[in-house]
Coordinates of C-alpha atoms in Angstrom, one line a residue:
Chain O
M1 CA 130.3 -23.5 -84.3
K2 CA 128.3 -23.6 -81.1
A3 CA 131.3 -22.8 -79.0
I4 CA 131.9 -19.5 -81.0
G5 CA 128.3 -18.6 -80.6
Q6 CA 128.4 -19.0 -76.8
L7 CA 131.6 -17.1 -76.5
R8 CA 130.1 -14.0 -78.0
S9 CA 128.3 -12.3 -75.3
G10 CA 125.2 -10.3 -76.2
E11 CA 124.3 -12.7 -79.0
M12 CA 121.4 -15.1 -78.7
S13 CA 122.1 -18.7 -78.4
E14 CA 121.8 -21.1 -81.3
R15 CA 118.8 -22.7 -79.7
T16 CA 116.9 -19.4 -79.4
L17 CA 117.8 -18.2 -82.9
G18 CA 116.8 -21.6 -84.4
I19 CA 113.5 -21.6 -82.6
L20 CA 112.8 -18.0 -83.6
L21 CA 113.7 -18.6 -87.3
V22 CA 111.4 -21.6 -87.6
L23 CA 108.6 -20.5 -85.4
P24 CA 106.4 -18.8 -88.1
T25 CA 106.9 -21.7 -90.4
A26 CA 106.0 -24.2 -87.7
V27 CA 102.9 -22.3 -86.7
L28 CA 101.7 -22.1 -90.3
L29 CA 102.4 -25.7 -91.0
I30 CA 100.6 -26.8 -87.9
V31 CA 97.6 -24.6 -88.2
L32 CA 97.0 -25.0 -91.9
I33 CA 98.2 -28.5 -92.6
G34 CA 98.6 -30.4 -89.3
I35 CA 95.3 -29.4 -87.7
P36 CA 93.4 -29.9 -90.9
V37 CA 94.6 -33.5 -91.1
I38 CA 93.3 -34.1 -87.6
I39 CA 90.0 -32.4 -88.3
T40 CA 89.6 -34.6 -91.4
I41 CA 90.2 -37.8 -89.4
H42 CA 87.8 -36.6 -86.7
A43 CA 85.1 -35.4 -89.1
S44 CA 85.1 -38.7 -91.0
F45 CA 83.3 -40.2 -88.0
Y46 CA 80.6 -37.5 -87.9
N47 CA 77.8 -36.1 -89.9
V48 CA 79.1 -32.6 -90.4
N49 CA 77.0 -29.8 -91.9
T50 CA 79.4 -27.8 -94.0
A51 CA 77.5 -24.5 -93.6
T52 CA 76.6 -24.6 -89.8
R53 CA 79.6 -26.8 -88.7
E54 CA 77.3 -29.0 -86.6
Y55 CA 78.8 -32.3 -85.7
R56 CA 76.7 -35.5 -85.1
F57 CA 78.6 -38.7 -84.3
V58 CA 77.8 -41.5 -86.8
G59 CA 80.6 -43.9 -86.1
L60 CA 81.7 -45.8 -89.2
R61 CA 78.5 -45.0 -91.1
N62 CA 80.3 -42.6 -93.5
Y63 CA 82.7 -45.4 -94.4
R64 CA 79.9 -47.9 -94.9
W65 CA 78.3 -45.3 -97.1
L66 CA 81.4 -45.3 -99.3
L67 CA 80.9 -49.0 -100.1
T68 CA 77.1 -49.1 -100.3
G69 CA 76.4 -45.7 -101.9
D70 CA 76.4 -45.3 -105.7
L71 CA 78.8 -42.3 -105.7
F72 CA 82.1 -43.5 -104.3
L73 CA 82.9 -46.7 -106.2
P74 CA 82.2 -45.4 -109.7
S75 CA 84.3 -42.3 -108.9
L76 CA 87.1 -44.6 -107.6
W77 CA 87.0 -46.5 -110.9
R78 CA 87.0 -43.2 -112.9
T79 CA 89.9 -42.0 -110.8
A80 CA 91.8 -45.2 -111.7
L81 CA 91.1 -44.8 -115.4
W82 CA 92.0 -41.1 -115.3
T83 CA 95.2 -41.7 -113.4
G84 CA 96.4 -44.8 -115.2
S85 CA 95.8 -43.4 -118.7
N86 CA 97.3 -40.0 -117.8
V87 CA 100.5 -41.5 -116.3
V88 CA 101.1 -44.1 -119.0
V89 CA 100.6 -41.7 -121.9
Q90 CA 102.6 -38.9 -120.2
V91 CA 105.6 -41.2 -119.7
L92 CA 105.6 -42.4 -123.3
L93 CA 105.1 -39.0 -124.8
A94 CA 107.7 -37.4 -122.5
V95 CA 110.3 -40.0 -123.4
V96 CA 109.8 -39.4 -127.1
I97 CA 109.7 -35.6 -126.8
A98 CA 112.8 -35.6 -124.5
L99 CA 114.7 -37.6 -127.1
V100 CA 113.6 -35.3 -129.9
L101 CA 114.6 -32.2 -127.9
N102 CA 117.9 -33.8 -126.9
A103 CA 118.9 -34.4 -130.5
K104 CA 121.3 -31.9 -132.0
L105 CA 118.8 -30.1 -134.2
R106 CA 118.7 -26.5 -135.2
G107 CA 116.2 -24.4 -133.1
R108 CA 116.1 -26.9 -130.3
W109 CA 116.6 -24.3 -127.7
L110 CA 113.6 -22.3 -128.9
A111 CA 111.6 -25.6 -129.2
R112 CA 112.5 -26.5 -125.6
G113 CA 111.1 -23.2 -124.4
I114 CA 107.9 -23.5 -126.4
A115 CA 107.4 -27.1 -125.4
L116 CA 107.4 -26.2 -121.7
F117 CA 104.8 -23.5 -122.2
P118 CA 101.6 -25.5 -121.5
Y119 CA 103.0 -26.4 -118.0
V120 CA 103.3 -22.7 -117.2
V121 CA 99.8 -21.7 -118.2
P122 CA 97.4 -21.6 -115.3
A123 CA 94.8 -24.3 -115.1
V124 CA 91.9 -21.8 -115.5
V125 CA 93.4 -20.6 -118.8
V126 CA 94.1 -24.2 -120.0
A127 CA 90.5 -25.1 -119.2
L128 CA 89.2 -22.0 -121.0
T129 CA 91.4 -22.6 -124.0
W130 CA 90.2 -26.2 -124.5
R131 CA 86.5 -25.5 -123.6
F132 CA 86.7 -22.9 -126.4
A133 CA 88.6 -25.1 -128.8
L134 CA 86.1 -27.9 -128.2
N135 CA 83.0 -25.8 -128.1
D136 CA 80.3 -27.3 -130.3
A137 CA 79.3 -24.0 -131.8
I138 CA 82.5 -22.1 -132.3
G139 CA 85.4 -24.4 -131.4
I140 CA 88.1 -25.0 -134.1
I141 CA 89.3 -28.3 -132.9
S142 CA 85.9 -29.8 -132.5
Y143 CA 85.0 -28.5 -135.9
I144 CA 88.0 -30.1 -137.6
I145 CA 87.7 -33.4 -135.8
N146 CA 84.0 -33.6 -136.4
Q147 CA 84.4 -32.7 -140.1
V148 CA 87.0 -35.4 -140.5
L149 CA 84.9 -38.0 -138.6
M150 CA 81.8 -37.2 -140.6
K151 CA 83.7 -37.3 -144.0
V152 CA 85.1 -40.7 -143.1
G153 CA 81.6 -41.7 -142.0
L154 CA 82.4 -42.7 -138.5
V155 CA 79.7 -40.5 -137.0
S156 CA 76.6 -39.0 -138.5
R157 CA 76.4 -35.8 -136.4
P158 CA 79.0 -33.7 -134.7
I159 CA 80.1 -35.0 -131.3
I160 CA 79.9 -32.5 -128.4
W161 CA 83.2 -33.6 -126.9
L162 CA 82.8 -32.3 -123.4
G163 CA 79.1 -32.8 -123.3
N164 CA 79.1 -36.5 -124.1
T165 CA 79.3 -39.1 -121.3
D166 CA 81.4 -41.4 -123.5
T167 CA 84.0 -38.8 -124.4
A168 CA 84.1 -36.2 -121.6
L169 CA 86.5 -38.2 -119.3
W170 CA 88.9 -38.9 -122.2
V171 CA 88.9 -35.3 -123.3
T172 CA 89.9 -34.2 -119.8
V173 CA 92.6 -36.9 -119.8
A174 CA 93.9 -35.5 -123.1
V175 CA 94.0 -31.9 -121.9
N176 CA 95.7 -33.0 -118.7
I177 CA 98.3 -34.8 -120.7
W178 CA 98.8 -31.7 -122.8
K179 CA 99.4 -29.6 -119.8
Y180 CA 101.6 -31.9 -117.7
T181 CA 103.7 -33.9 -120.1
P182 CA 106.3 -31.1 -120.2
W183 CA 106.9 -31.6 -116.5
M184 CA 108.1 -35.1 -117.1
M185 CA 109.8 -34.2 -120.3
V186 CA 112.0 -31.8 -118.3
L187 CA 113.1 -34.5 -115.9
F188 CA 113.9 -37.0 -118.7
L189 CA 115.7 -34.3 -120.7
A190 CA 117.9 -33.4 -117.7
R191 CA 118.7 -37.1 -117.3
L192 CA 119.5 -37.5 -121.0
Q193 CA 121.9 -34.6 -120.9
V194 CA 124.2 -36.3 -118.4
I195 CA 124.3 -39.7 -120.1
P196 CA 127.9 -40.8 -120.4
L197 CA 128.8 -40.9 -124.1
E198 CA 131.2 -43.8 -123.6
L199 CA 128.1 -46.0 -123.3
Y200 CA 127.1 -45.2 -126.8
D201 CA 130.7 -45.6 -128.1
A202 CA 130.8 -49.0 -126.5
A203 CA 127.5 -50.0 -128.0
Q204 CA 128.6 -48.8 -131.5
V205 CA 131.8 -50.9 -131.2
D206 CA 129.5 -53.8 -130.5
G207 CA 127.6 -53.0 -133.7
A208 CA 124.4 -51.9 -132.1
N209 CA 121.8 -50.1 -134.3
T210 CA 119.8 -47.1 -133.3
W211 CA 117.0 -49.0 -131.9
Q212 CA 119.3 -51.3 -129.9
M213 CA 121.1 -48.3 -128.5
F214 CA 117.9 -46.9 -127.3
W215 CA 116.8 -50.2 -125.8
Y216 CA 120.0 -51.2 -124.2
V217 CA 121.7 -47.9 -123.4
T218 CA 119.2 -44.9 -123.3
L219 CA 116.2 -46.6 -121.7
P220 CA 118.2 -48.3 -118.8
W221 CA 119.7 -44.9 -118.1
L222 CA 116.3 -43.2 -118.0
W223 CA 114.7 -46.0 -116.0
P224 CA 115.3 -44.7 -112.4
V225 CA 113.9 -41.3 -113.3
I226 CA 110.9 -42.8 -115.1
L227 CA 110.1 -44.9 -112.0
I228 CA 110.3 -41.9 -109.7
A229 CA 108.4 -39.6 -112.0
T230 CA 105.7 -42.2 -112.4
L231 CA 105.2 -42.4 -108.6
I232 CA 105.1 -38.6 -108.1
R233 CA 102.8 -38.2 -111.1
T234 CA 100.4 -40.9 -109.8
V235 CA 100.0 -39.0 -106.5
W236 CA 99.4 -35.6 -108.2
V237 CA 97.3 -36.8 -111.1
S238 CA 95.0 -38.9 -108.9
T239 CA 94.4 -35.8 -106.7
E240 CA 94.2 -33.3 -109.5
F241 CA 91.3 -31.0 -109.0
D242 CA 91.6 -27.6 -110.8
L243 CA 91.9 -28.7 -114.4
I244 CA 89.4 -31.6 -114.5
Y245 CA 86.8 -29.6 -112.5
L246 CA 87.2 -26.4 -114.6
L247 CA 86.9 -28.4 -117.8
A248 CA 83.7 -30.3 -117.0
Y249 CA 82.6 -29.6 -113.4
G250 CA 82.3 -33.4 -112.9
G251 CA 79.7 -33.8 -115.6
P252 CA 78.0 -34.5 -117.9
L253 CA 76.0 -36.6 -115.3
Q254 CA 78.9 -38.0 -113.3
A255 CA 81.2 -38.7 -116.3
T256 CA 84.2 -36.7 -115.0
T257 CA 83.6 -37.0 -111.3
T258 CA 86.9 -38.4 -110.0
L259 CA 87.4 -38.6 -106.3
P260 CA 88.8 -35.0 -105.9
V261 CA 85.8 -33.6 -107.7
L262 CA 83.5 -35.9 -105.6
I263 CA 85.1 -34.5 -102.4
R264 CA 84.1 -31.0 -103.3
K265 CA 80.7 -32.0 -104.6
I266 CA 79.8 -33.8 -101.3
A267 CA 81.3 -31.1 -99.1
I268 CA 80.0 -28.0 -100.9
D269 CA 77.0 -29.1 -103.1
H270 CA 75.6 -31.7 -100.7
G271 CA 76.9 -29.8 -97.6
D272 CA 78.2 -32.9 -95.9
S273 CA 81.8 -32.5 -94.8
G274 CA 81.8 -35.8 -92.9
K275 CA 81.3 -38.0 -95.9
A276 CA 83.7 -35.8 -97.9
S277 CA 86.3 -36.3 -95.2
A278 CA 85.8 -40.1 -95.4
V279 CA 86.4 -39.9 -99.1
A280 CA 89.5 -37.8 -98.7
L281 CA 91.0 -40.2 -96.1
T282 CA 90.2 -43.2 -98.2
L283 CA 91.9 -41.6 -101.1
A284 CA 94.9 -40.7 -99.0
G285 CA 95.0 -44.3 -97.6
L286 CA 94.9 -45.8 -101.1
L287 CA 97.6 -43.5 -102.3
M288 CA 99.8 -44.5 -99.4
V289 CA 99.3 -48.2 -100.2
V290 CA 100.1 -47.5 -103.9
A291 CA 103.2 -45.6 -102.9
L292 CA 104.5 -48.3 -100.5
L293 CA 103.9 -51.1 -103.1
Y294 CA 105.6 -48.9 -105.7
L295 CA 108.6 -48.1 -103.6
R296 CA 109.1 -51.9 -103.1
V297 CA 109.1 -52.4 -106.8
Y298 CA 111.4 -49.4 -107.2
R299 CA 113.9 -50.8 -104.7
R300 CA 113.9 -54.1 -106.4
A301 CA 114.3 -52.5 -109.9
S302 CA 117.1 -50.2 -108.8
A303 CA 118.9 -53.1 -107.0
K304 CA 118.8 -55.0 -110.3
L305 CA 120.3 -52.0 -112.1
E306 CA 123.2 -51.7 -109.7
Chain J
M1 CA 110.2 -14.2 -135.0
R2 CA 109.3 -17.7 -133.7
V3 CA 107.1 -18.5 -136.6
F4 CA 109.9 -17.3 -138.9
E5 CA 112.4 -19.5 -137.1
M6 CA 110.2 -22.6 -137.4
E7 CA 109.6 -21.9 -141.1
R8 CA 113.3 -21.7 -141.6
I9 CA 113.9 -25.0 -139.8
R10 CA 111.2 -26.7 -141.8
R11 CA 112.5 -25.4 -145.2
L12 CA 116.0 -26.3 -144.3
D13 CA 115.1 -29.8 -143.4
V14 CA 112.9 -30.4 -146.4
S15 CA 115.6 -29.2 -148.8
R16 CA 118.2 -31.4 -147.2
F17 CA 115.9 -34.3 -147.3
R18 CA 115.1 -33.9 -151.0
I19 CA 118.8 -33.7 -152.0
T20 CA 119.8 -36.6 -149.9
R21 CA 116.9 -38.7 -151.1
F22 CA 118.0 -38.4 -154.7
W23 CA 121.8 -38.2 -154.4
L24 CA 122.7 -40.4 -151.5
S25 CA 122.0 -44.0 -150.7
G26 CA 122.7 -46.6 -148.0
P27 CA 123.6 -45.5 -144.4
R28 CA 123.9 -41.8 -145.2
L29 CA 120.4 -41.8 -146.7
R30 CA 119.2 -43.5 -143.5
K31 CA 121.0 -40.9 -141.4
W32 CA 119.4 -38.0 -143.3
F33 CA 116.0 -39.7 -143.2
G34 CA 116.3 -40.1 -139.4
R35 CA 117.1 -36.4 -139.1
A36 CA 114.2 -35.5 -141.3
V37 CA 111.9 -37.5 -139.0
L38 CA 113.4 -35.7 -136.0
Y39 CA 112.8 -32.3 -137.5
V40 CA 109.2 -33.2 -138.3
L41 CA 108.7 -34.3 -134.7
L42 CA 110.4 -31.2 -133.4
V43 CA 107.9 -29.0 -135.4
L44 CA 105.0 -31.1 -134.2
V45 CA 106.1 -30.6 -130.6
V46 CA 106.3 -26.9 -131.1
L47 CA 103.0 -26.7 -132.9
Q48 CA 101.0 -28.7 -130.3
A49 CA 102.4 -26.6 -127.5
G50 CA 102.1 -23.2 -129.1
L51 CA 99.1 -23.2 -131.5
P52 CA 96.2 -23.5 -129.0
L53 CA 97.5 -20.5 -127.0
L54 CA 98.3 -18.6 -130.2
W55 CA 94.7 -19.2 -131.2
V56 CA 93.5 -17.8 -127.9
A57 CA 95.6 -14.7 -128.4
L58 CA 94.3 -14.3 -132.0
T59 CA 90.7 -14.7 -130.8
S60 CA 91.2 -11.9 -128.3
I61 CA 91.9 -9.4 -131.0
K62 CA 89.1 -10.6 -133.3
P63 CA 85.9 -8.6 -133.7
E64 CA 83.3 -10.7 -131.8
P65 CA 81.1 -11.7 -134.9
E66 CA 84.2 -13.3 -136.5
V67 CA 84.6 -15.6 -133.5
W68 CA 81.2 -17.1 -134.3
R69 CA 81.9 -17.6 -138.0
R70 CA 81.7 -21.1 -139.4
P71 CA 83.9 -22.6 -140.7
P72 CA 86.3 -21.0 -138.2
R73 CA 89.0 -18.8 -139.5
I74 CA 92.4 -18.8 -137.8
L75 CA 93.4 -15.2 -138.6
P76 CA 91.3 -12.2 -137.8
S77 CA 90.2 -10.1 -140.8
R78 CA 91.3 -7.1 -138.9
A79 CA 92.9 -6.8 -135.5
T80 CA 90.9 -4.9 -132.9
L81 CA 91.4 -4.0 -129.3
E82 CA 87.7 -3.7 -128.7
G83 CA 87.7 -6.8 -126.5
Y84 CA 90.4 -5.4 -124.2
K85 CA 88.7 -2.0 -124.0
Y86 CA 85.5 -3.8 -122.9
I87 CA 87.5 -5.7 -120.3
F88 CA 88.8 -2.5 -118.7
K89 CA 85.5 -0.6 -119.0
S90 CA 82.8 -3.1 -118.2
T91 CA 84.1 -6.2 -116.5
S92 CA 85.6 -7.0 -113.1
I93 CA 88.7 -8.5 -114.6
P94 CA 91.0 -5.6 -113.7
R95 CA 89.8 -5.9 -110.2
Y96 CA 90.5 -9.7 -110.3
A97 CA 94.0 -8.9 -111.6
L98 CA 94.6 -6.5 -108.7
N99 CA 93.4 -9.0 -106.2
S100 CA 95.6 -11.7 -107.7
T101 CA 98.6 -9.4 -107.4
L102 CA 97.7 -8.6 -103.9
V103 CA 97.7 -12.3 -103.1
A104 CA 100.6 -13.5 -105.2
V105 CA 103.2 -10.9 -104.4
P106 CA 102.9 -11.0 -100.6
T107 CA 102.7 -14.8 -100.7
T108 CA 105.9 -14.9 -102.8
L109 CA 107.7 -12.5 -100.4
L110 CA 106.5 -14.4 -97.3
V111 CA 107.4 -17.8 -98.6
T112 CA 110.9 -16.8 -99.6
A113 CA 111.6 -14.9 -96.4
L114 CA 110.1 -17.5 -94.0
G115 CA 111.5 -20.3 -96.2
A116 CA 115.0 -19.0 -96.1
C117 CA 114.9 -18.5 -92.3
G118 CA 113.4 -21.9 -91.7
A119 CA 115.6 -23.7 -94.2
Y120 CA 118.8 -22.1 -92.8
A121 CA 117.8 -23.0 -89.2
L122 CA 117.0 -26.6 -90.2
A123 CA 120.3 -26.9 -92.2
R124 CA 122.7 -25.2 -89.8
L125 CA 121.3 -24.8 -86.3
S126 CA 120.5 -27.5 -83.7
F127 CA 117.5 -26.8 -81.5
P128 CA 114.8 -28.8 -79.9
G129 CA 112.3 -30.0 -82.4
S130 CA 114.5 -29.4 -85.5
S131 CA 114.4 -33.0 -86.7
W132 CA 110.7 -33.2 -86.0
L133 CA 110.0 -30.0 -88.0
G134 CA 112.1 -31.3 -90.9
F135 CA 110.0 -34.5 -90.9
L136 CA 106.8 -32.5 -90.8
G137 CA 108.0 -30.5 -93.8
I138 CA 108.6 -33.6 -95.9
V139 CA 105.3 -35.2 -94.9
T140 CA 103.3 -32.1 -95.6
Y141 CA 105.0 -31.7 -98.9
M142 CA 103.3 -34.8 -100.2
I143 CA 99.8 -34.0 -99.0
P144 CA 97.7 -33.0 -102.0
P145 CA 95.7 -29.8 -101.5
I146 CA 92.3 -31.3 -102.2
L147 CA 92.6 -33.5 -99.1
L148 CA 93.0 -30.4 -96.9
A149 CA 90.4 -28.3 -98.6
I150 CA 87.4 -29.1 -96.4
P151 CA 89.1 -28.6 -93.0
V152 CA 90.9 -25.5 -94.3
I153 CA 87.6 -23.8 -95.2
Q154 CA 86.3 -24.8 -91.7
I155 CA 89.3 -23.2 -90.1
A156 CA 88.9 -20.2 -92.4
A157 CA 85.3 -19.9 -91.3
M158 CA 86.2 -20.0 -87.7
L159 CA 88.9 -17.3 -88.1
H160 CA 86.5 -15.2 -90.3
L161 CA 88.9 -15.4 -93.2
H162 CA 86.2 -15.8 -95.9
G163 CA 86.4 -13.2 -98.6
K164 CA 89.7 -11.9 -97.2
L165 CA 92.7 -11.9 -99.5
Y166 CA 95.2 -12.3 -96.6
G167 CA 93.4 -15.5 -95.7
L168 CA 94.1 -16.9 -99.1
M169 CA 97.6 -15.6 -98.8
L170 CA 98.2 -17.5 -95.6
V171 CA 96.8 -20.7 -97.1
Y172 CA 99.1 -20.4 -100.1
T173 CA 102.1 -19.6 -97.9
A174 CA 101.4 -22.8 -95.9
Q175 CA 101.0 -24.7 -99.1
M176 CA 104.3 -23.6 -100.6
M177 CA 106.3 -23.6 -97.4
P178 CA 107.3 -27.3 -97.5
F179 CA 108.6 -26.8 -101.1
A180 CA 110.6 -23.7 -100.0
L181 CA 112.1 -25.6 -97.1
W182 CA 113.0 -28.6 -99.3
I183 CA 114.7 -26.5 -102.0
L184 CA 116.5 -24.0 -99.7
R185 CA 117.6 -26.5 -97.1
S186 CA 119.6 -28.4 -99.6
Y187 CA 121.1 -25.1 -100.8
F188 CA 122.2 -24.1 -97.3
A189 CA 123.4 -27.6 -96.4
G190 CA 125.5 -27.6 -99.6
L191 CA 127.5 -24.5 -98.6
P192 CA 130.8 -25.0 -96.9
P193 CA 130.5 -24.2 -93.1
E194 CA 133.8 -22.3 -93.3
L195 CA 132.1 -19.6 -95.3
E196 CA 129.9 -18.7 -92.4
D197 CA 132.6 -19.3 -89.8
A198 CA 135.0 -16.9 -91.6
A199 CA 132.3 -14.2 -91.4
R200 CA 131.8 -14.9 -87.8
V201 CA 135.5 -14.7 -87.0
D202 CA 135.5 -11.3 -88.7
G203 CA 132.9 -10.2 -86.2
A204 CA 129.6 -10.7 -87.9
T205 CA 126.7 -11.8 -85.7
R206 CA 124.9 -15.0 -86.6
F207 CA 122.1 -13.1 -88.2
Q208 CA 124.5 -10.9 -90.2
A209 CA 126.3 -14.0 -91.4
L210 CA 123.0 -15.3 -92.6
Y211 CA 121.9 -12.4 -94.7
L212 CA 125.3 -11.1 -95.7
V213 CA 127.1 -14.3 -96.5
M214 CA 124.7 -17.3 -96.7
L215 CA 121.7 -15.7 -98.4
P216 CA 123.6 -14.4 -101.4
Q217 CA 124.9 -17.9 -102.0
A218 CA 121.4 -19.3 -102.1
V219 CA 120.0 -16.7 -104.5
P220 CA 119.4 -19.3 -107.3
G221 CA 117.3 -21.4 -104.9
I222 CA 115.5 -18.3 -103.7
I223 CA 114.6 -17.2 -107.2
C224 CA 113.4 -20.7 -107.9
C225 CA 111.2 -20.7 -104.8
A226 CA 109.8 -17.3 -105.7
L227 CA 109.0 -18.4 -109.3
F228 CA 107.1 -21.5 -108.3
T229 CA 105.3 -19.7 -105.5
F230 CA 104.2 -16.8 -107.6
H231 CA 103.1 -19.2 -110.3
M232 CA 101.0 -21.2 -107.9
A233 CA 99.5 -18.2 -106.1
W234 CA 98.6 -16.6 -109.4
G235 CA 96.9 -19.6 -111.0
E236 CA 95.5 -21.7 -108.1
Y237 CA 91.8 -22.3 -108.4
L238 CA 90.5 -24.7 -105.6
F239 CA 91.2 -22.6 -102.5
A240 CA 90.5 -19.3 -104.4
S241 CA 87.1 -20.6 -105.4
L242 CA 86.3 -21.7 -101.9
L243 CA 87.7 -18.6 -100.0
V244 CA 87.3 -15.6 -102.3
S245 CA 84.4 -16.0 -104.6
T246 CA 82.6 -12.6 -104.4
S247 CA 83.3 -10.3 -107.4
K248 CA 85.0 -7.9 -105.1
S249 CA 87.5 -10.3 -103.6
A250 CA 87.9 -12.9 -106.4
T251 CA 91.3 -13.5 -107.8
M252 CA 92.0 -14.0 -111.6
S253 CA 91.4 -17.8 -111.2
A254 CA 88.2 -17.6 -109.3
G255 CA 86.8 -14.7 -111.3
I256 CA 87.6 -15.9 -114.8
A257 CA 86.4 -19.4 -113.9
Q258 CA 83.1 -17.9 -112.9
L259 CA 82.8 -16.1 -116.2
V260 CA 83.7 -19.3 -118.0
G261 CA 81.1 -21.2 -116.0
Q262 CA 78.4 -18.8 -117.0
A263 CA 79.4 -19.0 -120.7
G264 CA 76.5 -19.4 -123.0
Q265 CA 74.8 -17.9 -126.1
N266 CA 75.6 -14.3 -125.0
T267 CA 79.2 -14.9 -124.0
L268 CA 81.7 -12.5 -125.5
W269 CA 84.4 -15.0 -126.3
S270 CA 86.8 -12.4 -127.5
V271 CA 86.5 -10.8 -124.1
L272 CA 87.1 -14.1 -122.3
M273 CA 90.1 -14.8 -124.4
G274 CA 91.4 -11.3 -123.6
G275 CA 91.1 -12.2 -119.9
A276 CA 93.0 -15.4 -120.5
V277 CA 95.8 -13.5 -122.2
L278 CA 96.0 -11.0 -119.4
M279 CA 96.2 -13.9 -116.9
V280 CA 98.9 -15.7 -118.8
L281 CA 101.1 -12.6 -119.4
P282 CA 102.7 -12.2 -116.0
V283 CA 103.6 -15.9 -115.6
A284 CA 104.6 -16.2 -119.2
G285 CA 106.9 -13.2 -118.8
L286 CA 108.5 -14.5 -115.7
F287 CA 108.9 -17.8 -117.3
V288 CA 110.7 -16.4 -120.4
L289 CA 113.0 -14.5 -118.1
L290 CA 113.7 -17.3 -115.6
Q291 CA 113.3 -20.4 -117.6
R292 CA 116.4 -22.0 -116.3
Y293 CA 115.2 -21.7 -112.7
L294 CA 111.9 -23.3 -113.7
V295 CA 113.9 -26.3 -115.2
A296 CA 116.1 -26.4 -112.1
G297 CA 113.1 -26.3 -109.9
I298 CA 111.4 -29.2 -111.6
G299 CA 114.6 -31.1 -111.4
S300 CA 115.3 -30.5 -107.8
G301 CA 111.9 -31.4 -106.5
A302 CA 109.1 -29.2 -107.7
L303 CA 106.9 -32.3 -107.3
K304 CA 103.6 -30.5 -107.4
G305 CA 102.1 -30.4 -110.8

């Protein structure tokens, strides 16, 4: 290929063309992703005023503040709760929904389309929808749930779902599950659609019932995709900003302040980009550790499956 | 149409269930029972996904006093377009929609054009730094936006990009570039080299071979890139709220989020819901038209939620 290119006179060489074609991309990636990474590492050792961009060297004090201050560790714990509950429930629901949508039912094509819809709706609209539905004065979902709870006698007055420090985080978890389960469902459904039917025939010959077929045939087939999806989801759920912030702005008090929300709060509201950078880097480091551990488990699990 | 279809499914399954329950027994009964359960679950899946948004749409055509009625009613007593008239007369939402379009459309074009060039070069050409750039693409793909938000606003301040729509466009382009490279590179790498060689033997230049022969083969991948890029650029909130928050420059996301944030006793909810509907419409329309590309995109590595 290269030879032909060189034979043709008047045509630029492969080298030049290649560099020309990737140059804009490389510049964009370096300026808007590469340099920011370096700025973040650098800023985490400084006291940085977000508005004036004044840098004052503080050494490791930002990192010490993470451990001694009362903002980071509680947020880290909330991030763990938010991420763990989100990922576990999304996997379970997505498996069930994928199985239902994979069954030969009438109207399943239409159902597949509608089931994907929450994933397509922008985060702002999702947040608006659920803030409205859960609004204490006019929301229909909060009205129904509160009426039921009061009839049963579990609560004596209506709960303000997003305004209560005990419920707010779990409401945001539920809404996030609602929006992002379809993403996993699509992956699982795609995997289910290529399952070799001989596996089921063999299981049937062996006298397996429906449950055993799921446990010994379907689930092992899904397993690699479940593991990968769990890892990817963990990265993106733990760093999710738009939806949780728009639902509750980190409040009430700090109830929904996960680390991504904390990063913005410190950088913008407290005006300290240095501490915010330290939080961001710590989160990135933790994610890398989680990913590495996870990939080891994944390799062992997939080795077992072979 | 959809409601009708769902009703039909439900009726069908209930009638079958009744008959089998009384007339069949043993394994067949269990089989029918299993199907009935599946249909119930199917309807539940559809309802949980569709109803909240249907309610938003219904609220947008309610007269405002009805929104506040307790207990809430699902259907409006009469449909009205007052909310939408108000949106176009007295709010900045049309301006936000224009701004979002001015960001999302150029971003989409830029990402697909630059992405196709870059991916082709990475897949087919050897040049110094190619493996390095490929590595950079994969690494940057997995960096969550929130971790870059602070330095990016610093850079934007240095370059005086605040309140500029093209600044947001550049940020979005950089954000989606790794995804475009990822998807399109595998497309180009999967095409037989003979295809291109044949065109070159026939006298096409390298560049002609790219856009006359290779690009048409990669159209599904390009549509997929365009779909995800438009979707992201239309709905992204974090960078929009940091870079374009004035009422003149705000995109749909930033603008509507501000309206929601100020929501209180005097909020016109039917108007807000109308804004939500207007914001969903373009992405929902694209999604209905291009659903299979969305599914393919998720499958081939649309990792970002």
